[in-house]
mmCIF file of C-alpha atoms and ligand atoms in Angstrom:
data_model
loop_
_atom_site.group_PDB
_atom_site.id
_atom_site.type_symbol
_atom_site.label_atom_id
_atom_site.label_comp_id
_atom_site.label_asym_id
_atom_site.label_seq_id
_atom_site.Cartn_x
_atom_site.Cartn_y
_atom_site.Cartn_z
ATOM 1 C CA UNK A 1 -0.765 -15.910 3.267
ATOM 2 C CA UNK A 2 -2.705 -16.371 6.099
ATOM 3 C CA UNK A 3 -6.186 -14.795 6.321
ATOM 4 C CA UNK A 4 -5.778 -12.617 8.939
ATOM 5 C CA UNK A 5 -7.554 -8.460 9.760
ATOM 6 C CA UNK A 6 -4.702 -7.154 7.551
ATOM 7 C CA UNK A 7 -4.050 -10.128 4.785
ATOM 8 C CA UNK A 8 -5.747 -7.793 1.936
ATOM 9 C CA UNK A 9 -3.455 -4.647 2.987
ATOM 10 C CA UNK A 10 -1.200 -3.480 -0.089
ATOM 11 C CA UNK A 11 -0.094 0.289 0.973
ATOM 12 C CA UNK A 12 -0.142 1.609 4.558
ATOM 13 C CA UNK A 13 0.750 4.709 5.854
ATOM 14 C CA UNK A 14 2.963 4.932 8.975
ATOM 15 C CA UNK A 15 2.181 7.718 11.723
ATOM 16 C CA UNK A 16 4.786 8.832 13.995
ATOM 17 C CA UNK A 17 2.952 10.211 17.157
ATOM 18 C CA UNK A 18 6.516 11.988 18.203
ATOM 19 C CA UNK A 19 5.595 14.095 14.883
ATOM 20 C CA UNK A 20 2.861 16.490 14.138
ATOM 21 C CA UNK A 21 0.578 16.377 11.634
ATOM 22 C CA UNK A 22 -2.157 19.140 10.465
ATOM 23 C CA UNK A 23 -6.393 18.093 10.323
ATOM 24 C CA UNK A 24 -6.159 18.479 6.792
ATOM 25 C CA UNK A 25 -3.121 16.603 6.025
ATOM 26 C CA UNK A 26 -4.216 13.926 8.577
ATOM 27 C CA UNK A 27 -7.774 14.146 6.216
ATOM 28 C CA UNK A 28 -5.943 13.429 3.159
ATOM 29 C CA UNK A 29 -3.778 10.416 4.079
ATOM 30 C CA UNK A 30 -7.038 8.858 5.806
ATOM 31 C CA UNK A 31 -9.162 9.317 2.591
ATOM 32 C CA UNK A 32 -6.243 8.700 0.402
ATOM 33 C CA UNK A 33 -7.518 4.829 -0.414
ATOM 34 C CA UNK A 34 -4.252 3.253 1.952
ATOM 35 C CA UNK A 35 -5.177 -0.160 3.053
ATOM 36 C CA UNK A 36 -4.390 0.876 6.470
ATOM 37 C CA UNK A 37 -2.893 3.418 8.924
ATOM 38 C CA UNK A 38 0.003 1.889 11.121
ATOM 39 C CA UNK A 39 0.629 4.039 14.201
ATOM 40 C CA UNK A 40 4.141 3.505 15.461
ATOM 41 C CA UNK A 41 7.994 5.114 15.999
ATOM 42 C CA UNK A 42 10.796 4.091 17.483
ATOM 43 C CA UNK A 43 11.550 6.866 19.912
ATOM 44 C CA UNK A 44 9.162 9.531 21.523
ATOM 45 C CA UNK A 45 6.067 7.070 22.080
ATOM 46 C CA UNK A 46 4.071 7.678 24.982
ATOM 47 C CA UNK A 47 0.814 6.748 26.291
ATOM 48 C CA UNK A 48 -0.875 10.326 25.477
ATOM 49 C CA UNK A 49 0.615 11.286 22.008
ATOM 50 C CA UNK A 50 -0.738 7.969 20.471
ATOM 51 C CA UNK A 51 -4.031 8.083 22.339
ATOM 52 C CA UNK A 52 -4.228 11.582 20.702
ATOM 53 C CA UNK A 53 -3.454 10.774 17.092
ATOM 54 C CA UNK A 54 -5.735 7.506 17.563
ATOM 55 C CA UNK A 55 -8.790 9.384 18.520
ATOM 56 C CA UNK A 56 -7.807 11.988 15.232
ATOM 57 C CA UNK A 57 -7.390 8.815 13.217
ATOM 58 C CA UNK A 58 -10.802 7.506 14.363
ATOM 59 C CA UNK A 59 -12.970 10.216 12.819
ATOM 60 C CA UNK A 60 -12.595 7.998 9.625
ATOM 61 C CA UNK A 61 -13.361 4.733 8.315
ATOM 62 C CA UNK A 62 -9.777 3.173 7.325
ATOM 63 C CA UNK A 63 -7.926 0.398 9.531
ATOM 64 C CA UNK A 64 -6.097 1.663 11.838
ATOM 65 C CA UNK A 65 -3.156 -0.768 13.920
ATOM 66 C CA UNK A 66 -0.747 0.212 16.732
ATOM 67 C CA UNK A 67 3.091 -0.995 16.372
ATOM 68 C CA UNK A 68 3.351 -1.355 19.703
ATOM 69 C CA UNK A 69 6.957 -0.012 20.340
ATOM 70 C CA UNK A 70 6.763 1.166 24.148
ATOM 71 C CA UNK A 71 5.463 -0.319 27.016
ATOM 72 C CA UNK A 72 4.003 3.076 27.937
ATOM 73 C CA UNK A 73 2.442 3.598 24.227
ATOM 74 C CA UNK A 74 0.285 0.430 24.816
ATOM 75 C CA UNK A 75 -3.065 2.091 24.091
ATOM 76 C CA UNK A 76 -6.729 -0.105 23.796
ATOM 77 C CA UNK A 77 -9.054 0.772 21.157
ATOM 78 C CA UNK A 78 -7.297 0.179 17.825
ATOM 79 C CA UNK A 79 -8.655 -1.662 15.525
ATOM 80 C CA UNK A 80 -5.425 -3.898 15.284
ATOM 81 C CA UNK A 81 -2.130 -4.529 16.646
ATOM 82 C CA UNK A 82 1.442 -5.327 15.549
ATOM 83 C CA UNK A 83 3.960 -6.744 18.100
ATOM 84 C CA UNK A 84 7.582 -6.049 16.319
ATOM 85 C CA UNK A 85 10.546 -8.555 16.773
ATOM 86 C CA UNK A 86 13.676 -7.751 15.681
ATOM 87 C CA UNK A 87 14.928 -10.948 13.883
ATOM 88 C CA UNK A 88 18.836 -9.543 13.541
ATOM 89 C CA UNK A 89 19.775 -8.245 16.689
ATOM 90 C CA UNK A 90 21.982 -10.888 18.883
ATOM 91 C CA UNK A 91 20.390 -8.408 21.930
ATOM 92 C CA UNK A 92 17.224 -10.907 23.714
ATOM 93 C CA UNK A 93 15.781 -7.632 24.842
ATOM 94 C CA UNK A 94 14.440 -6.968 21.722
ATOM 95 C CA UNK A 95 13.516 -10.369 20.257
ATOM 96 C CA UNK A 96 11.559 -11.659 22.872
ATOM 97 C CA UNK A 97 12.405 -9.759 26.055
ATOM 98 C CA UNK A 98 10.105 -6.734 25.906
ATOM 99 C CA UNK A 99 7.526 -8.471 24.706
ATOM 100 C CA UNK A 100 7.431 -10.995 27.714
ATOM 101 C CA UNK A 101 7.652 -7.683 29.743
ATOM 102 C CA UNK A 102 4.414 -6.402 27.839
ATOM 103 C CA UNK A 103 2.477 -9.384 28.554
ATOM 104 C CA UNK A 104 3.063 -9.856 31.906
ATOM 105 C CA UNK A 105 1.817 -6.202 32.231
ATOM 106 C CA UNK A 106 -1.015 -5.981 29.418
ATOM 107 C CA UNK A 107 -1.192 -10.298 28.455
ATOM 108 C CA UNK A 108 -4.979 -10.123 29.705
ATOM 109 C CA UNK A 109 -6.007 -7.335 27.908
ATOM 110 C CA UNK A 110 -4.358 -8.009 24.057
ATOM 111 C CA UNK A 111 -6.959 -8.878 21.734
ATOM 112 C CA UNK A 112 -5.378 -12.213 20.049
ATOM 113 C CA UNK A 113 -7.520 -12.221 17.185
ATOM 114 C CA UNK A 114 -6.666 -8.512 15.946
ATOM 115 C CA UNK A 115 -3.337 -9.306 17.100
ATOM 116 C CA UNK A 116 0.319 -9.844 14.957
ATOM 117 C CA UNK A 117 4.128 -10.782 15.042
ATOM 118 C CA UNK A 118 5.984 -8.952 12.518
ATOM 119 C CA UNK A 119 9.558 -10.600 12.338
ATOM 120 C CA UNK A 120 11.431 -7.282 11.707
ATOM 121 C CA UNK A 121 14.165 -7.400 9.866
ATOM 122 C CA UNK A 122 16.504 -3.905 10.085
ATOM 123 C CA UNK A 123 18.746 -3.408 6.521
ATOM 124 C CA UNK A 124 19.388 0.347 7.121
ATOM 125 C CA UNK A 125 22.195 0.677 9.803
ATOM 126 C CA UNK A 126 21.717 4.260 10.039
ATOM 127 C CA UNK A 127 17.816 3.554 10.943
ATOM 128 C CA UNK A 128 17.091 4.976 14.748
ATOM 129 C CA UNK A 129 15.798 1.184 15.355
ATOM 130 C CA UNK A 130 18.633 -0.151 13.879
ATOM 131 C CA UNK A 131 21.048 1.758 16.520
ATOM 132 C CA UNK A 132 18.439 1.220 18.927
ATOM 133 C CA UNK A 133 18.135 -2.364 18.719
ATOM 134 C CA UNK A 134 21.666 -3.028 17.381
ATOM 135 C CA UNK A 135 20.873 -4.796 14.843
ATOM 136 C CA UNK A 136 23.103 -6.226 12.184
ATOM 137 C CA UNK A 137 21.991 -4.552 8.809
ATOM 138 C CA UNK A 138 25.092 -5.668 6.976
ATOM 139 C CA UNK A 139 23.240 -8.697 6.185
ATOM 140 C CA UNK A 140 24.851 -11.040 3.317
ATOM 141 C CA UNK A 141 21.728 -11.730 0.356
ATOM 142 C CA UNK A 142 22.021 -15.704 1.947
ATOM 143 C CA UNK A 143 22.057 -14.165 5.326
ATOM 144 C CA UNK A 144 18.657 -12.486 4.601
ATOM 145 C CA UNK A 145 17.146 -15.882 3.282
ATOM 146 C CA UNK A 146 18.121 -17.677 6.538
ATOM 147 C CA UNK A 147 16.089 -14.965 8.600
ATOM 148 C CA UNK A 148 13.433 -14.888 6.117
ATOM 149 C CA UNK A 149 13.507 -18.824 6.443
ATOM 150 C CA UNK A 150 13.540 -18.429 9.948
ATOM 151 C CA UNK A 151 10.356 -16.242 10.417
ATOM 152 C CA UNK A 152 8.341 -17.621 7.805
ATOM 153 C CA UNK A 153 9.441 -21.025 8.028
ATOM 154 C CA UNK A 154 10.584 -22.155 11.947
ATOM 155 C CA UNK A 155 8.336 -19.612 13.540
ATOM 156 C CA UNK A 156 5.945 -18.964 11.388
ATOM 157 C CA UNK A 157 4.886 -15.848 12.033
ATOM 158 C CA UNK A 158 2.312 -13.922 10.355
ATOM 159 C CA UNK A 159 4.245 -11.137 8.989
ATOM 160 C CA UNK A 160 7.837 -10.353 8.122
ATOM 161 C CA UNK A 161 9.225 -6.398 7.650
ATOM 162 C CA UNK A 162 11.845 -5.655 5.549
ATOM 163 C CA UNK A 163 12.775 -2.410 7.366
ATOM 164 C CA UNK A 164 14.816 0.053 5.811
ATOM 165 C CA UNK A 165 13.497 3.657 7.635
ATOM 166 C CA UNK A 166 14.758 6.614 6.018
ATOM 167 C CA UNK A 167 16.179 5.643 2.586
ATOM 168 C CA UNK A 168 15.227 3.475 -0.106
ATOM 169 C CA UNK A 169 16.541 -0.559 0.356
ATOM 170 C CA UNK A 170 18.641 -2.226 -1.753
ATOM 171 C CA UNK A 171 15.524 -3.986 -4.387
ATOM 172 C CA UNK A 172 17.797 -6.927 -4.626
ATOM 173 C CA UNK A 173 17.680 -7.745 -1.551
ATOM 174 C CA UNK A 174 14.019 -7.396 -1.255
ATOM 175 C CA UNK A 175 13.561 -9.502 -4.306
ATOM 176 C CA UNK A 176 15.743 -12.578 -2.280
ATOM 177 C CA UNK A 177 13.142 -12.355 0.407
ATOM 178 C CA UNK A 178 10.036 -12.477 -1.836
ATOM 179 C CA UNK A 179 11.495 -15.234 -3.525
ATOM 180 C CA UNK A 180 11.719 -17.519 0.217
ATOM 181 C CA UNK A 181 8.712 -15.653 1.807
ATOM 182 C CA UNK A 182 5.452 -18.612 1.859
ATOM 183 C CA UNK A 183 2.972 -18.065 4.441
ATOM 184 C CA UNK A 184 3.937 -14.511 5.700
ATOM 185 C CA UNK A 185 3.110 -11.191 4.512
ATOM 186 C CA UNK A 186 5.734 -9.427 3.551
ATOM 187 C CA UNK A 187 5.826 -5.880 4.227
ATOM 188 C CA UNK A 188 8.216 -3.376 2.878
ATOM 189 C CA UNK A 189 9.306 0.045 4.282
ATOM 190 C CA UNK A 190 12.136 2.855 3.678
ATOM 191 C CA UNK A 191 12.470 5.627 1.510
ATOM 192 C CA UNK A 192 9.464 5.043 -0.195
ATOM 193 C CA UNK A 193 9.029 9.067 -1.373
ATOM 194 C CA UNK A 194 7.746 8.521 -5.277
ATOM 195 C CA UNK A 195 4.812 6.904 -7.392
ATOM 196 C CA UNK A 196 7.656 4.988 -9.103
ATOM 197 C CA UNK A 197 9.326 3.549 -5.690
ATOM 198 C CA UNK A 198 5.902 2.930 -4.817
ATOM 199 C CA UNK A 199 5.752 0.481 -7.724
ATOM 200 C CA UNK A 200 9.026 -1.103 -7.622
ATOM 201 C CA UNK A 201 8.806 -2.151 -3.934
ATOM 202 C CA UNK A 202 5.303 -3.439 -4.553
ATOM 203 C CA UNK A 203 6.351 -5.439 -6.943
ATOM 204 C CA UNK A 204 7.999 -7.836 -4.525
ATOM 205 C CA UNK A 205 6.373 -7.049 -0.999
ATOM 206 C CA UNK A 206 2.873 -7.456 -0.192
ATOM 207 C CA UNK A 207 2.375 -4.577 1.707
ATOM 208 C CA UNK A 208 4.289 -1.048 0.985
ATOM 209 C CA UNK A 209 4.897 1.460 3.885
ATOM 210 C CA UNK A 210 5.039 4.944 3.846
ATOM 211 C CA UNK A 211 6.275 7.301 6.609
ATOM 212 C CA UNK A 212 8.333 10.286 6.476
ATOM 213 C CA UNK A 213 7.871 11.437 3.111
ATOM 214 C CA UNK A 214 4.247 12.277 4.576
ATOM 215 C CA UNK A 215 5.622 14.942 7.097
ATOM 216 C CA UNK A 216 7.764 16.429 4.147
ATOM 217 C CA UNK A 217 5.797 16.267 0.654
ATOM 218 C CA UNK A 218 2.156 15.352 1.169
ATOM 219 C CA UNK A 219 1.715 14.628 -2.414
ATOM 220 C CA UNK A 220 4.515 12.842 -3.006
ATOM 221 C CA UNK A 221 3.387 10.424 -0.630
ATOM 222 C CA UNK A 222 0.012 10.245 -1.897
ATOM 223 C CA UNK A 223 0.685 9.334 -5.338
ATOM 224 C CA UNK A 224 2.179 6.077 -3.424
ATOM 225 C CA UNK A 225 -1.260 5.340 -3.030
ATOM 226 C CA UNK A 226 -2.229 6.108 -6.706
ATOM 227 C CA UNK A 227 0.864 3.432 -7.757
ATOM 228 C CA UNK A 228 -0.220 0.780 -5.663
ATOM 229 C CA UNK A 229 -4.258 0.713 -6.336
ATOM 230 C CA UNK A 230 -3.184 1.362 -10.047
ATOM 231 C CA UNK A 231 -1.013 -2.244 -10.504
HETATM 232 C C1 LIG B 1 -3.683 -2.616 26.615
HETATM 233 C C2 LIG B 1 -3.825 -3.214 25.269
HETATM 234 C C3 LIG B 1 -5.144 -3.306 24.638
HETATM 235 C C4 LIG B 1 -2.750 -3.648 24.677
HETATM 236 C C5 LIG B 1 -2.698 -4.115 23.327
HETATM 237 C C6 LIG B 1 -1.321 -3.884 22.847
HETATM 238 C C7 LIG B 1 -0.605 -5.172 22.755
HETATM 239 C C8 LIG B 1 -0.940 -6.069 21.646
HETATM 240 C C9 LIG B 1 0.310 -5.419 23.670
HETATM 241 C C10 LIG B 1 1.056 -6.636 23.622
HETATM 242 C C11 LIG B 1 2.024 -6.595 24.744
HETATM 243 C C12 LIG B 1 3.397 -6.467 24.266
HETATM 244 C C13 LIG B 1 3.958 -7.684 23.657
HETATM 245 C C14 LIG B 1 4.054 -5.314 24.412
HETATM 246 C C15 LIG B 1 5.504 -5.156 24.124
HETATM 247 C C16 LIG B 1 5.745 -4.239 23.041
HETATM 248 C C17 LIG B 1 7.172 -3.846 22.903
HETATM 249 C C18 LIG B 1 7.734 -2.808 23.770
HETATM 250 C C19 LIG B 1 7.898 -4.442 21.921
HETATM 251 C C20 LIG B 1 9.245 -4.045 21.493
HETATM 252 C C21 LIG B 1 9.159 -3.571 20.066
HETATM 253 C C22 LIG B 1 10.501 -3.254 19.442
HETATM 254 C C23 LIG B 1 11.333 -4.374 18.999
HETATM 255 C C24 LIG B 1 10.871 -1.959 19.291
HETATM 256 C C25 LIG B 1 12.153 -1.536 18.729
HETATM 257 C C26 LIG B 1 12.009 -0.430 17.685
HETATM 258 C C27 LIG B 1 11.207 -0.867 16.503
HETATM 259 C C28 LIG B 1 11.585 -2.057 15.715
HETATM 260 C C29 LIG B 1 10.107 -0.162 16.211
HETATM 261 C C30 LIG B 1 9.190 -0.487 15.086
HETATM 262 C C31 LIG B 1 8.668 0.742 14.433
HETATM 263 C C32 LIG B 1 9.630 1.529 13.600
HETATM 264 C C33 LIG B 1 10.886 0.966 13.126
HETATM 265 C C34 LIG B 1 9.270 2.760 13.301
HETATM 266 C C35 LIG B 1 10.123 3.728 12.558
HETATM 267 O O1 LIG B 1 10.464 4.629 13.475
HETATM 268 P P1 LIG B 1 10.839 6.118 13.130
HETATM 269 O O2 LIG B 1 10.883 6.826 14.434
HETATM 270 O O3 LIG B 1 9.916 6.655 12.088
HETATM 271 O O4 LIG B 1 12.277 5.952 12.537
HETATM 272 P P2 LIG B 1 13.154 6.921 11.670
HETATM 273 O O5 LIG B 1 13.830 7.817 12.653
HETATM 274 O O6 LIG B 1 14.097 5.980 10.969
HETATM 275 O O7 LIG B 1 12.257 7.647 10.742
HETATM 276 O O1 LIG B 2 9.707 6.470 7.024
HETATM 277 P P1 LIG B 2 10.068 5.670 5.822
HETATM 278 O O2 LIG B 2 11.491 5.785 5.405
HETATM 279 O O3 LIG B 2 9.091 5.885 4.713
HETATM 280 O O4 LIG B 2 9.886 4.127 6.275
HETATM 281 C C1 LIG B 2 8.601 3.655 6.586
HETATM 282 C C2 LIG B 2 8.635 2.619 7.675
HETATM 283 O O5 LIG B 2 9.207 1.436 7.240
HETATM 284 C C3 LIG B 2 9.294 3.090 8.938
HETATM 285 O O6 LIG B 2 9.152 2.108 9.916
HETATM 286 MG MG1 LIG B 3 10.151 7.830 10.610
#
């Protein structure tokens, strides 16, 4: 893996900033021991409702990265950045064409060194950036090695996402990708909402991440925390 800001990251947290969040809920997933906070969502980003949870996230010491997901949601000051591409979606627009249309707005302002690809790639159908992006999630297990193949291998990017927001992913399938995954980090996401899905995703991915189980069980997705730090 390469040695990059976020190379020791194991379990992150994902913040939506379209979704509220209480001081001392936002206190507990900060000091919960997560490698990292990831701010991002796929719909209701904007400019102000990240720069608001950002400057909440700040009062404490963990990392804290921007998915950059808008143009408008673009906001300096975090410690790092993720640029998502969607590997499989046949649609340009979201494999390379907002991103061109980000840096020709923001290219002389992105900090390259704190800066990362993340080759997405989208297995739940039913995931709002799966409809979004239309991507194919009905991906054959060979399928899945030829993206992972093509992320890690042709493009080499720094990070690839098995994405699978809002239920848990098929372990199989993440197990294929481990397997073919050399240089990348591989991060893992969906349905994550137990200590003991915690653990099985972890055992293939190098980075779990947890998101909506925070806004509905606190605990639950704290002892994700616990189950990662504990292996
Ligand atoms: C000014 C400054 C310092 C800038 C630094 C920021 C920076 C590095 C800018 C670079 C410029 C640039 C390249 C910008 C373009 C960014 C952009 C618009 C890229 C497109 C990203 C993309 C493919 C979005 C599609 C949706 C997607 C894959 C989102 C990822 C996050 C995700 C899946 C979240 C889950 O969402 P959620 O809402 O929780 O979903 P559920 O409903 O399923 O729960
Ligand atoms: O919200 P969940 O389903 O935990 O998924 C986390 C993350 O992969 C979303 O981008
Ligand atoms: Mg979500």
């Amino acid at each position: 893996m390469n040695g990059t800001w976020h190379s020791h990251w194991r379990h992150a947290f994902k913040l939506d900033p379209d979704k509220s969040i209480g001081d001392e809920a936002l206190e507990a997933i900060c000091m919960s021991g997560t490698d990292g906070i990831i701010v991002g969502g796929s719909s209701g980003v904007t400019y102000e409702n990240t720069i608001d949870l950002m400057a909440r996230i700040r009062r404490y010491e963990v990392d804290c990265a921007l998915e950059v997901s808008t143009l408008e949601g673009a906001v300096p000051g975090f410690d790092g950045y993720f640029v998502p591409l969607v590997l499989n979606t046949e649609r340009s627009e979201w494999i390379v064409g907002r991103q061109l249309q980000g840096l020709m707005e923001y290219g002389t302002f992105v900090p390259w060194e704190e800066t990362a690809a993340q080759g997405y790639i989208i297995l739940n159908g039913d995931a709002t950036a799966a409809k979004l992006t239309g991507a194919n999630a009905d991906l054959t297990e060979s399928e899945l090695v030829a993206h992972i193949q093509l992320a890690d291998r042709l493009l080499r990017l720094p990070a690839v996402y098995i994405e699978y927001s809002g239920t848990f992913g098929n372990m199989d399938m993440l197990r294929a990708a481990s397997r073919h995954v050399r240089d990348a980090q591989l991060f893992y996401g969906g349905g994550i909402d137990s200590a003991e899905k915690a653990a099985q995703a972890a055992e293939f991915a190098h980075v779990i991440v947890v998101g909506n189980v925070i806004y509905t069980d606190l605990n639950a997705a704290l002892s994700t925390v616990r189950a990662v730090k504990a292996r």
